[in-house]
Tab-separated table of C-alpha atoms in Angstrom:
chain	number	residue	atom	x	y	z
A	1	MET	CA	-5.758	35.829	23.906
A	2	ALA	CA	-9.183	37.411	23.433
A	3	ASP	CA	-12.104	35.981	25.414
A	4	TRP	CA	-13.936	34.779	22.299
A	5	THR	CA	-11.084	32.436	21.414
A	6	ASP	CA	-11.842	30.416	24.549
A	7	LYS	CA	-14.920	29.144	22.688
A	8	LEU	CA	-12.940	27.806	19.736
A	9	PRO	CA	-12.887	24.050	19.059
A	10	GLU	CA	-10.218	22.154	20.981
A	11	ALA	CA	-7.838	21.758	18.023
A	12	ALA	CA	-7.919	25.489	17.227
A	13	ARG	CA	-7.302	26.372	20.887
A	14	ALA	CA	-4.370	23.946	20.999
A	15	TYR	CA	-2.916	25.477	17.834
A	16	LEU	CA	-3.024	28.954	19.350
A	17	GLU	CA	-1.858	27.998	22.827
A	18	GLY	CA	0.853	30.425	23.944
A	19	ARG	CA	0.522	32.413	20.699
A	20	ARG	CA	-1.235	35.579	19.612
A	21	LEU	CA	-3.859	35.125	16.920
A	22	ASP	CA	-3.095	37.477	14.029
A	23	GLU	CA	-5.785	36.909	11.422
A	24	VAL	CA	-9.093	35.200	10.752
A	25	GLU	CA	-10.067	33.995	7.282
A	26	CYS	CA	-13.832	34.285	6.914
A	27	ILE	CA	-14.698	31.847	4.128
A	28	ILE	CA	-17.586	30.287	2.264
A	29	SER	CA	-17.754	27.765	-0.567
A	30	ASP	CA	-18.859	28.961	-4.005
A	31	LEU	CA	-20.422	26.601	-6.587
A	32	PRO	CA	-17.131	24.980	-7.689
A	33	GLY	CA	-16.034	24.615	-4.049
A	34	ILE	CA	-13.473	27.430	-4.068
A	35	ALA	CA	-13.026	29.235	-0.745
A	36	ARG	CA	-14.280	32.811	-1.079
A	37	GLY	CA	-14.345	35.449	1.616
A	38	LYS	CA	-12.226	37.955	3.513
A	39	ALA	CA	-9.162	37.885	5.733
A	40	VAL	CA	-9.552	40.220	8.702
A	41	PRO	CA	-7.392	41.078	11.709
A	42	ALA	CA	-8.322	39.022	14.745
A	43	SER	CA	-9.175	42.188	16.692
A	44	LYS	CA	-11.742	43.178	14.050
A	45	PHE	CA	-13.253	39.688	13.873
A	46	ALA	CA	-13.786	39.771	17.651
A	47	LYS	CA	-15.972	42.882	17.278
A	48	GLN	CA	-18.200	41.769	14.411
A	49	LYS	CA	-21.068	39.286	14.411
A	50	HIS	CA	-21.177	38.933	10.638
A	51	PHE	CA	-19.826	40.399	7.425
A	52	HIS	CA	-21.124	40.941	3.917
A	53	LEU	CA	-20.295	39.414	0.548
A	54	PRO	CA	-22.167	39.845	-2.760
A	55	ASP	CA	-24.378	36.979	-3.891
A	56	SER	CA	-22.689	37.199	-7.293
A	57	ILE	CA	-20.019	34.753	-6.068
A	58	PHE	CA	-22.569	32.039	-6.822
A	59	PHE	CA	-23.169	33.286	-10.377
A	60	GLN	CA	-19.568	32.938	-11.580
A	61	THR	CA	-18.410	30.179	-13.882
A	62	ILE	CA	-15.189	28.288	-13.217
A	63	THR	CA	-13.415	30.628	-15.664
A	64	GLY	CA	-14.526	33.723	-13.783
A	65	ASP	CA	-17.198	34.764	-16.255
A	66	TRP	CA	-20.783	35.366	-15.237
A	67	GLY	CA	-23.790	33.192	-15.877
A	68	GLU	CA	-27.039	35.098	-16.321
A	69	ALA	CA	-28.228	33.655	-13.020
A	70	ALA	CA	-29.273	36.763	-11.125
A	71	GLY	CA	-32.882	36.372	-12.275
A	72	GLU	CA	-35.443	38.579	-13.952
A	73	ASP	CA	-34.383	41.631	-11.937
A	74	GLY	CA	-30.978	41.557	-13.599
A	75	PHE	CA	-27.481	41.570	-12.179
A	76	ILE	CA	-27.899	43.537	-8.947
A	77	GLU	CA	-25.174	41.977	-6.759
A	78	GLN	CA	-27.073	42.053	-3.513
A	79	ASP	CA	-25.111	41.666	-0.289
A	80	MET	CA	-25.499	38.491	1.728
A	81	ILE	CA	-25.052	38.351	5.488
A	82	LEU	CA	-22.357	35.829	6.331
A	83	ILE	CA	-22.569	34.425	9.847
A	84	PRO	CA	-19.646	32.464	11.297
A	85	ASP	CA	-20.143	28.855	12.346
A	86	MET	CA	-17.563	28.775	15.125
A	87	SER	CA	-17.688	24.985	15.312
A	88	THR	CA	-15.771	25.029	12.005
A	89	ALA	CA	-12.939	27.268	13.247
A	90	THR	CA	-9.639	25.613	12.448
A	91	ALA	CA	-5.985	26.424	11.885
A	92	ALA	CA	-4.475	27.597	8.598
A	93	PRO	CA	-1.054	26.119	9.438
A	94	TRP	CA	0.629	26.925	6.114
A	95	THR	CA	0.343	30.691	6.610
A	96	GLY	CA	3.253	32.868	7.714
A	97	ASP	CA	1.444	34.129	10.814
A	98	TRP	CA	-1.043	32.645	13.280
A	99	THR	CA	-4.265	32.341	11.349
A	100	ILE	CA	-7.518	30.444	11.723
A	101	GLN	CA	-10.243	29.793	9.163
A	102	VAL	CA	-13.963	29.926	9.895
A	103	ILE	CA	-16.687	28.702	7.533
A	104	HIS	CA	-19.679	31.028	7.324
A	105	ASP	CA	-23.333	30.494	6.473
A	106	ALA	CA	-25.018	32.789	3.948
A	107	MET	CA	-28.296	34.504	4.836
A	108	ASN	CA	-30.354	37.197	3.141
A	109	GLY	CA	-31.445	40.389	4.874
A	110	ASP	CA	-34.447	38.630	6.417
A	111	GLY	CA	-32.304	35.915	7.968
A	112	VAL	CA	-33.399	33.277	5.433
A	113	PRO	CA	-30.662	30.913	4.176
A	114	VAL	CA	-29.455	31.818	0.668
A	115	GLY	CA	-30.744	28.981	-1.481
A	116	CYS	CA	-27.813	28.719	-3.881
A	117	SER	CA	-25.128	28.549	-1.172
A	118	PRO	CA	-23.742	24.972	-1.335
A	119	ARG	CA	-23.584	24.502	2.440
A	120	ASN	CA	-27.200	25.607	2.716
A	121	VAL	CA	-28.188	23.145	-0.020
A	122	LEU	CA	-26.726	20.266	1.992
A	123	LYS	CA	-28.317	21.524	5.212
A	124	ARG	CA	-31.666	21.641	3.409
A	125	VAL	CA	-31.374	17.974	2.388
A	126	VAL	CA	-30.273	16.852	5.866
A	127	ALA	CA	-33.239	18.741	7.355
A	128	GLN	CA	-35.627	16.798	5.106
A	129	TYR	CA	-34.241	13.556	6.518
A	130	ALA	CA	-34.742	14.948	10.032
A	131	GLU	CA	-38.372	15.797	9.228
A	132	ARG	CA	-38.889	12.083	8.565
A	133	GLY	CA	-37.172	11.031	11.788
A	134	LEU	CA	-33.994	9.991	10.004
A	135	THR	CA	-30.304	10.847	10.405
A	136	PRO	CA	-28.059	10.375	7.359
A	137	VAL	CA	-24.423	9.366	7.859
A	138	VAL	CA	-21.727	9.613	5.186
A	139	ALA	CA	-18.063	8.760	4.733
A	140	PRO	CA	-16.227	10.297	1.750
A	141	GLU	CA	-13.109	8.935	0.074
A	142	MET	CA	-10.868	11.474	-1.673
A	143	GLU	CA	-8.686	10.564	-4.652
A	144	PHE	CA	-6.228	13.061	-6.121
A	145	TYR	CA	-2.973	13.311	-8.051
A	146	LEU	CA	0.355	14.835	-7.111
A	147	VAL	CA	1.755	16.124	-10.405
A	148	ALA	CA	4.715	18.082	-11.686
A	149	ARG	CA	4.243	21.840	-11.714
A	150	ASN	CA	2.276	22.815	-14.802
A	151	ILE	CA	2.238	26.501	-15.685
A	152	ASP	CA	1.385	26.151	-19.382
A	153	PRO	CA	-2.160	24.879	-20.069
A	154	ALA	CA	-1.005	23.715	-23.508
A	155	THR	CA	1.414	21.247	-21.886
A	156	GLU	CA	0.200	17.806	-20.837
A	157	ILE	CA	0.064	17.117	-17.116
A	158	LYS	CA	2.850	14.804	-15.970
A	159	PRO	CA	3.419	12.826	-12.758
A	160	MET	CA	5.563	14.472	-10.095
A	161	ILE	CA	9.160	13.478	-9.456
A	162	GLY	CA	9.402	11.411	-6.286
A	163	ARG	CA	12.220	11.353	-3.746
A	164	SER	CA	14.049	8.748	-5.901
A	165	GLY	CA	14.353	11.339	-8.674
A	166	ARG	CA	12.096	9.320	-10.979
A	167	PRO	CA	8.554	10.189	-12.073
A	168	ALA	CA	5.780	8.562	-10.095
A	169	ALA	CA	4.864	5.158	-11.514
A	170	ALA	CA	1.427	3.917	-12.485
A	171	ARG	CA	-0.162	0.524	-11.761
A	172	GLN	CA	1.229	0.495	-8.217
A	173	ALA	CA	-2.011	0.414	-6.240
A	174	TYR	CA	-1.529	-0.039	-2.482
A	175	SER	CA	2.264	0.023	-2.850
A	176	MET	CA	3.945	1.332	0.292
A	177	THR	CA	7.081	2.067	-1.731
A	178	ALA	CA	5.011	4.310	-3.998
A	179	VAL	CA	3.581	6.101	-0.961
A	180	ASP	CA	7.116	6.593	0.374
A	181	GLU	CA	8.017	8.395	-2.862
A	182	PHE	CA	5.721	11.217	-1.741
A	183	GLY	CA	6.775	11.015	1.914
A	184	PRO	CA	7.558	14.719	2.456
A	185	VAL	CA	4.221	15.828	0.962
A	186	ILE	CA	2.289	13.218	2.934
A	187	ASP	CA	4.080	14.241	6.131
A	188	ASP	CA	2.876	17.803	5.638
A	189	ILE	CA	-0.659	16.594	4.871
A	190	TYR	CA	-0.674	14.697	8.179
A	191	ASP	CA	0.817	17.661	10.058
A	192	PHE	CA	-1.673	20.131	8.591
A	193	ALA	CA	-4.584	17.755	9.269
A	194	GLU	CA	-3.480	17.259	12.870
A	195	ALA	CA	-3.181	21.012	13.406
A	196	GLN	CA	-6.710	21.381	12.049
A	197	GLY	CA	-8.099	18.604	14.226
A	198	PHE	CA	-8.962	16.258	11.347
A	199	GLU	CA	-8.661	12.499	11.653
A	200	ILE	CA	-7.439	10.660	8.567
A	201	ASP	CA	-8.620	7.041	8.365
A	202	GLY	CA	-5.784	6.169	5.980
A	203	ILE	CA	-3.716	7.153	2.926
A	204	THR	CA	-3.092	4.696	0.107
A	205	GLN	CA	-1.499	4.707	-3.334
A	206	GLU	CA	-4.119	4.330	-6.044
A	207	GLY	CA	-3.676	2.941	-9.552
A	208	GLY	CA	-2.605	6.146	-11.299
A	209	ALA	CA	0.888	7.616	-11.468
A	210	GLY	CA	1.092	9.856	-8.417
A	211	GLN	CA	-2.519	9.140	-7.441
A	212	LEU	CA	-3.351	8.924	-3.735
A	213	GLU	CA	-6.511	8.297	-1.743
A	214	ILE	CA	-7.442	9.648	1.687
A	215	ASN	CA	-10.320	8.083	3.594
A	216	LEU	CA	-12.261	9.959	6.269
A	217	ASN	CA	-14.242	8.501	9.144
A	218	HIS	CA	-18.027	8.439	8.840
A	219	GLY	CA	-20.176	11.106	10.412
A	220	ASP	CA	-22.567	14.013	9.938
A	221	PRO	CA	-22.870	15.010	6.236
A	222	VAL	CA	-22.309	18.745	6.825
A	223	VAL	CA	-19.290	18.134	9.071
A	224	LEU	CA	-17.743	15.739	6.534
A	225	ALA	CA	-18.384	18.132	3.643
A	226	ASP	CA	-16.678	20.870	5.668
A	227	GLU	CA	-13.681	18.573	6.126
A	228	VAL	CA	-13.415	17.744	2.409
A	229	PHE	CA	-13.686	21.467	1.637
A	230	TYR	CA	-10.838	22.137	4.074
A	231	PHE	CA	-8.825	19.090	2.947
A	232	LYS	CA	-8.704	20.197	-0.672
A	233	ARG	CA	-7.082	23.421	0.428
A	234	LEU	CA	-4.600	21.873	2.853
A	235	ILE	CA	-3.520	19.200	0.334
A	236	ARG	CA	-2.862	21.874	-2.294
A	237	GLU	CA	-0.814	23.869	0.211
A	238	ALA	CA	1.188	20.803	1.254
A	239	ALA	CA	2.019	20.038	-2.384
A	240	LEU	CA	3.147	23.606	-3.121
A	241	ARG	CA	5.687	23.335	-0.311
A	242	HIS	CA	7.397	20.582	-2.297
A	243	ASP	CA	7.391	22.089	-5.787
A	244	CYS	CA	4.478	20.052	-7.103
A	245	PHE	CA	0.754	20.503	-7.633
A	246	ALA	CA	-2.129	18.584	-6.109
A	247	THR	CA	-4.983	18.283	-8.590
A	248	PHE	CA	-8.540	17.140	-8.000
A	249	MET	CA	-9.436	17.042	-11.692
A	250	ALA	CA	-11.561	14.009	-12.488
A	251	LYS	CA	-9.210	12.969	-15.328
A	252	PRO	CA	-5.938	14.927	-15.309
A	253	ILE	CA	-3.785	12.441	-17.260
A	254	ALA	CA	-4.856	10.528	-20.374
A	255	ASP	CA	-4.795	6.713	-20.057
A	256	GLU	CA	-4.589	6.939	-16.263
A	257	PRO	CA	-7.498	6.247	-13.894
A	258	GLY	CA	-9.658	9.179	-12.905
A	259	SER	CA	-10.115	10.557	-9.402
A	260	ALA	CA	-13.379	9.953	-7.572
A	261	MET	CA	-14.979	11.048	-4.351
A	262	HIS	CA	-16.746	7.841	-3.392
A	263	ILE	CA	-19.561	8.519	-0.905
A	264	HIS	CA	-20.639	5.883	1.610
A	265	HIS	CA	-24.162	6.324	3.031
A	266	SER	CA	-26.128	4.854	5.860
A	267	VAL	CA	-29.314	6.144	7.470
A	268	LEU	CA	-30.184	5.926	11.160
A	269	ASP	CA	-33.497	6.066	12.968
A	270	ALA	CA	-33.196	9.380	14.817
A	271	LYS	CA	-34.902	8.017	17.952
A	272	THR	CA	-33.199	4.650	18.312
A	273	GLY	CA	-29.922	5.311	16.509
A	274	GLU	CA	-30.379	2.021	14.648
A	275	ASN	CA	-29.348	1.602	11.011
A	276	ILE	CA	-32.552	1.425	8.953
A	277	PHE	CA	-30.807	-0.658	6.278
A	278	VAL	CA	-30.854	-3.772	8.513
A	279	ASP	CA	-33.493	-5.368	10.737
A	280	ALA	CA	-33.104	-6.868	14.206
A	281	GLU	CA	-31.815	-10.091	12.657
A	282	GLY	CA	-29.232	-8.307	10.544
A	283	LYS	CA	-31.100	-8.834	7.275
A	284	ASP	CA	-31.545	-6.209	4.553
A	285	THR	CA	-34.667	-4.098	4.999
A	286	ASP	CA	-37.028	-2.676	2.394
A	287	ALA	CA	-35.527	0.758	3.159
A	288	PHE	CA	-32.119	-0.556	2.096
A	289	TYR	CA	-33.473	-1.587	-1.297
A	290	HIS	CA	-35.563	1.568	-1.677
A	291	PHE	CA	-32.459	3.708	-1.100
A	292	ILE	CA	-30.584	1.816	-3.831
A	293	ALA	CA	-33.542	2.160	-6.193
A	294	GLY	CA	-33.585	5.889	-5.545
A	295	MET	CA	-29.977	6.102	-6.648
A	296	GLN	CA	-30.661	4.076	-9.778
A	297	ASN	CA	-33.762	6.068	-10.707
A	298	HIS	CA	-32.693	9.608	-9.800
A	299	MET	CA	-28.919	9.681	-10.104
A	300	PRO	CA	-28.822	10.122	-13.891
A	301	ALA	CA	-30.355	13.568	-13.338
A	302	ALA	CA	-28.041	14.286	-10.399
A	303	ILE	CA	-24.814	13.406	-12.220
A	304	ALA	CA	-24.558	16.970	-13.505
A	305	VAL	CA	-23.897	17.938	-9.871
A	306	MET	CA	-21.554	15.035	-9.083
A	307	ALA	CA	-19.670	15.372	-12.379
A	308	PRO	CA	-19.774	19.154	-12.910
A	309	TYR	CA	-17.282	19.743	-15.775
A	310	VAL	CA	-16.617	18.519	-19.288
A	311	ASN	CA	-13.491	16.783	-17.988
A	312	SER	CA	-15.603	14.856	-15.457
A	313	TYR	CA	-17.045	12.600	-18.147
A	314	ARG	CA	-13.627	11.465	-19.362
A	315	ARG	CA	-13.442	9.467	-16.127
A	316	TYR	CA	-16.331	7.152	-17.019
A	317	VAL	CA	-14.269	4.731	-19.100
A	318	LYS	CA	-14.457	0.936	-19.073
A	319	ASP	CA	-11.776	-0.871	-17.065
A	320	HIS	CA	-10.339	2.359	-15.627
A	321	ALA	CA	-11.663	1.980	-12.058
A	322	ALA	CA	-14.725	4.143	-12.747
A	323	PRO	CA	-18.322	3.007	-13.317
A	324	ILE	CA	-20.161	3.280	-16.605
A	325	ASN	CA	-23.614	2.396	-15.286
A	326	LEU	CA	-25.834	2.311	-12.203
A	327	GLU	CA	-25.846	-1.404	-11.557
A	328	TRP	CA	-25.543	-2.420	-7.908
A	329	ALA	CA	-23.764	-5.335	-6.292
A	330	ARG	CA	-22.080	-6.455	-3.113
A	331	ASP	CA	-18.321	-5.961	-2.942
A	332	ASN	CA	-18.059	-5.341	-6.684
A	333	ARG	CA	-16.019	-2.304	-7.745
A	334	THR	CA	-17.158	-2.458	-11.368
A	335	THR	CA	-20.663	-1.276	-10.470
A	336	GLY	CA	-21.715	2.307	-9.902
A	337	ILE	CA	-23.435	1.377	-6.634
A	338	ARG	CA	-21.467	-0.918	-4.341
A	339	ILE	CA	-22.376	-2.533	-1.035
A	340	PRO	CA	-19.083	-2.913	0.852
A	341	ILE	CA	-18.321	-5.798	3.190
A	342	ALA	CA	-19.246	-4.576	6.668
A	343	SER	CA	-20.796	-5.629	9.951
A	344	THR	CA	-24.589	-5.530	9.994
A	345	ASN	CA	-24.807	-2.291	11.977
A	346	ALA	CA	-22.428	-0.680	9.444
A	347	ARG	CA	-24.470	-1.714	6.388
A	348	ARG	CA	-24.046	1.055	3.861
A	349	VAL	CA	-24.419	2.013	0.218
A	350	GLU	CA	-21.438	3.383	-1.708
A	351	ASN	CA	-21.942	5.834	-4.561
A	352	ARG	CA	-18.952	5.494	-6.914
A	353	LEU	CA	-20.156	8.041	-9.485
A	354	ALA	CA	-19.071	11.336	-7.919
A	355	GLY	CA	-15.798	12.782	-9.202
A	356	MET	CA	-13.240	14.452	-6.957
A	357	ASP	CA	-13.740	17.637	-8.971
A	358	CYS	CA	-17.179	18.037	-7.381
A	359	ASN	CA	-18.187	20.508	-4.729
A	360	PRO	CA	-18.393	18.225	-1.647
A	361	TYR	CA	-21.470	19.963	-0.239
A	362	LEU	CA	-23.356	19.647	-3.510
A	363	ALA	CA	-22.290	16.099	-4.393
A	364	ILE	CA	-23.192	14.769	-0.939
A	365	ALA	CA	-26.467	16.708	-1.043
A	366	ALA	CA	-27.353	15.316	-4.479
A	367	SER	CA	-26.445	11.764	-3.512
A	368	LEU	CA	-28.496	11.921	-0.318
A	369	ALA	CA	-31.352	13.514	-2.261
A	370	CYS	CA	-31.486	10.528	-4.615
A	371	GLY	CA	-31.624	8.145	-1.665
A	372	LEU	CA	-34.330	10.210	0.025
A	373	LEU	CA	-36.464	10.191	-3.115
A	374	GLY	CA	-35.975	6.427	-3.209
A	375	LEU	CA	-37.280	6.081	0.345
A	376	GLU	CA	-40.312	8.142	-0.680
A	377	ASP	CA	-40.894	6.175	-3.894
A	378	ALA	CA	-40.633	2.822	-2.037
A	379	LYS	CA	-39.633	1.038	-5.246
A	380	MET	CA	-37.346	-1.961	-5.573
A	381	PRO	CA	-34.074	-1.697	-7.499
A	382	ALA	CA	-33.027	-3.727	-10.491
A	383	PRO	CA	-31.770	-7.199	-9.539
A	384	GLU	CA	-28.322	-7.338	-8.000
A	385	PHE	CA	-25.704	-7.452	-10.758
A	386	ARG	CA	-23.533	-10.537	-11.099
A	387	GLY	CA	-20.179	-10.423	-12.855
A	388	ASP	CA	-18.274	-7.618	-14.551
A	389	ALA	CA	-20.457	-4.518	-14.942
A	390	TYR	CA	-18.080	-3.180	-17.609
A	391	GLU	CA	-19.516	-5.843	-19.907
A	392	GLY	CA	-22.932	-4.235	-19.586
A	393	GLU	CA	-24.340	-1.173	-21.270
A	394	GLY	CA	-23.694	2.347	-20.028
A	395	ASP	CA	-26.757	4.072	-18.599
A	396	ILE	CA	-25.340	7.385	-17.421
A	397	PRO	CA	-24.800	10.614	-19.391
A	398	ARG	CA	-21.536	10.612	-21.342
A	399	VAL	CA	-21.198	14.390	-21.787
A	400	LEU	CA	-22.042	17.395	-19.627
A	401	GLY	CA	-24.640	18.706	-22.084
A	402	ASP	CA	-26.736	15.538	-21.800
A	403	ALA	CA	-26.343	15.527	-18.022
A	404	LEU	CA	-27.592	19.114	-17.831
A	405	ASP	CA	-30.591	18.239	-19.995
A	406	MET	CA	-31.575	15.561	-17.489
A	407	PHE	CA	-30.877	17.783	-14.479
A	408	GLU	CA	-33.000	20.623	-15.823
A	409	GLU	CA	-35.993	18.299	-16.227
A	410	ALA	CA	-35.722	16.718	-12.752
A	411	THR	CA	-38.311	18.793	-10.903
A	412	ARG	CA	-38.536	16.451	-7.897
A	413	LEU	CA	-34.778	16.603	-7.428
A	414	HIS	CA	-35.021	20.410	-7.648
A	415	GLU	CA	-37.553	20.454	-4.814
A	416	VAL	CA	-35.225	18.499	-2.539
A	417	LEU	CA	-32.101	20.520	-3.395
A	418	GLY	CA	-33.963	23.819	-3.638
A	419	PRO	CA	-35.510	25.467	-6.734
A	420	ASP	CA	-33.304	28.566	-6.449
A	421	PHE	CA	-30.164	26.467	-6.400
A	422	ALA	CA	-31.361	24.338	-9.318
A	423	ARG	CA	-32.065	27.439	-11.421
A	424	VAL	CA	-28.716	29.091	-10.699
A	425	TYR	CA	-26.723	25.887	-11.085
A	426	GLY	CA	-28.267	25.043	-14.444
A	427	ILE	CA	-27.608	28.529	-15.832
A	428	VAL	CA	-23.995	28.676	-14.628
A	429	LYS	CA	-23.169	25.200	-15.925
A	430	ARG	CA	-24.758	25.938	-19.299
A	431	ALA	CA	-22.576	29.037	-19.563
A	432	GLU	CA	-19.472	26.958	-18.800
A	433	TYR	CA	-20.440	24.291	-21.319
A	434	ASP	CA	-21.135	26.844	-24.048
A	435	GLU	CA	-17.761	28.459	-23.353
A	436	PHE	CA	-16.033	25.087	-23.670
A	437	LEU	CA	-17.685	24.465	-27.039
A	438	HIS	CA	-15.938	27.573	-28.378
A	439	VAL	CA	-12.518	25.998	-27.721
A	440	ILE	CA	-10.852	24.021	-30.515
A	441	SER	CA	-8.887	21.096	-29.069
A	442	PRO	CA	-5.492	19.726	-30.204
A	443	TRP	CA	-7.282	16.507	-31.248
A	444	GLU	CA	-9.455	18.438	-33.684
A	445	ARG	CA	-6.481	20.281	-35.162
A	446	GLU	CA	-4.452	17.091	-35.513
A	447	HIS	CA	-7.094	14.869	-37.103
A	448	LEU	CA	-9.471	17.242	-38.868
A	449	LEU	CA	-7.355	20.085	-40.168
A	450	LEU	CA	-6.134	18.279	-43.312
A	451	ASN	CA	-8.234	15.106	-43.358
A	452	VAL	CA	-11.839	16.236	-43.646
């Protein structure tokens, strides 16, 4: 084993113990959260300190087309310098040989972080907390569906067939029998996660047919975003081993609940390590309320990042386990902002707006940015909501176009996330939305063709 592998994280070293490393996947997240990069022989990786990739990977739409995001100088495709973060090195246990993955950070030729790289966006937000003597902590929850293989986009997505031979059933939230239906897939998810050194806090059956949720322990925002980025890939690979697909679409099946990435936040005093949301007597602080107000006041403009596709907005439906507004309440899952039951030192704010189709780096960055702006504004939130928030009015964008309008006008949010990112993101998402508007849906053909 080469000397450099002795510096790998413990889980990666354990995975390679007694084996010869064959390949290293040098990867980085693009705007949608897809892993881009290069696979290189381990011997070559050991000799190089960095590699290059064109910045155009951040200008592509989800369909592979190009947004006019390169700027006034045109589409040059300049090379970025990608530097490995060896703390992220982890196994790729589904591969046929002995492979590890390493997440890289994108820099320009002067060593300055590339502003539109999602991991850099999140690092930028975390650094702004640090400048104020604060340490943000997050805990993401990942919802997703296991579905039957779907190779024809014109065919509706259907639940997978479980071990009983029957399609997965809906309305079976928290059912252990339902979880057992997917036992072989879940076993591989656990095995892959263990090989990669990830700790799963729990897996539960959600309300949709074939819908599962994985909870992760709380921690550093960048580390947790890395894990979600890795988890999406390992869950997809586990599903493919069992002739089904894992999908992180926000709303893959009509009349079934959507899939969210709920984000729990707390903020610590960097010097004392104390949670700033509670005082010495365990009572809510002004900072706690200011953080909530920041989410209420700034999240409408940030939803374009947390709900990045036209499909994302199909999730925001009354009585389908997704919020329709930004009300806040304690232990109330009908509100967009929930305060879970917890001990005083674990007081936290849960953002229930983000869809699982988001880029984890960007969604966490945007959510933390809203809270940070709230701490700066020092405003109080609307009164705590009482009752069923679905009976109230919606106060979030209902379509991607409206969300982008609000995002493009949110100059303060741009400053926190980074002006370069905001410019590129807005252009790419506009290109995607315009492309979608050129598609005629089955609903339009069925109801408008002969009736209007």
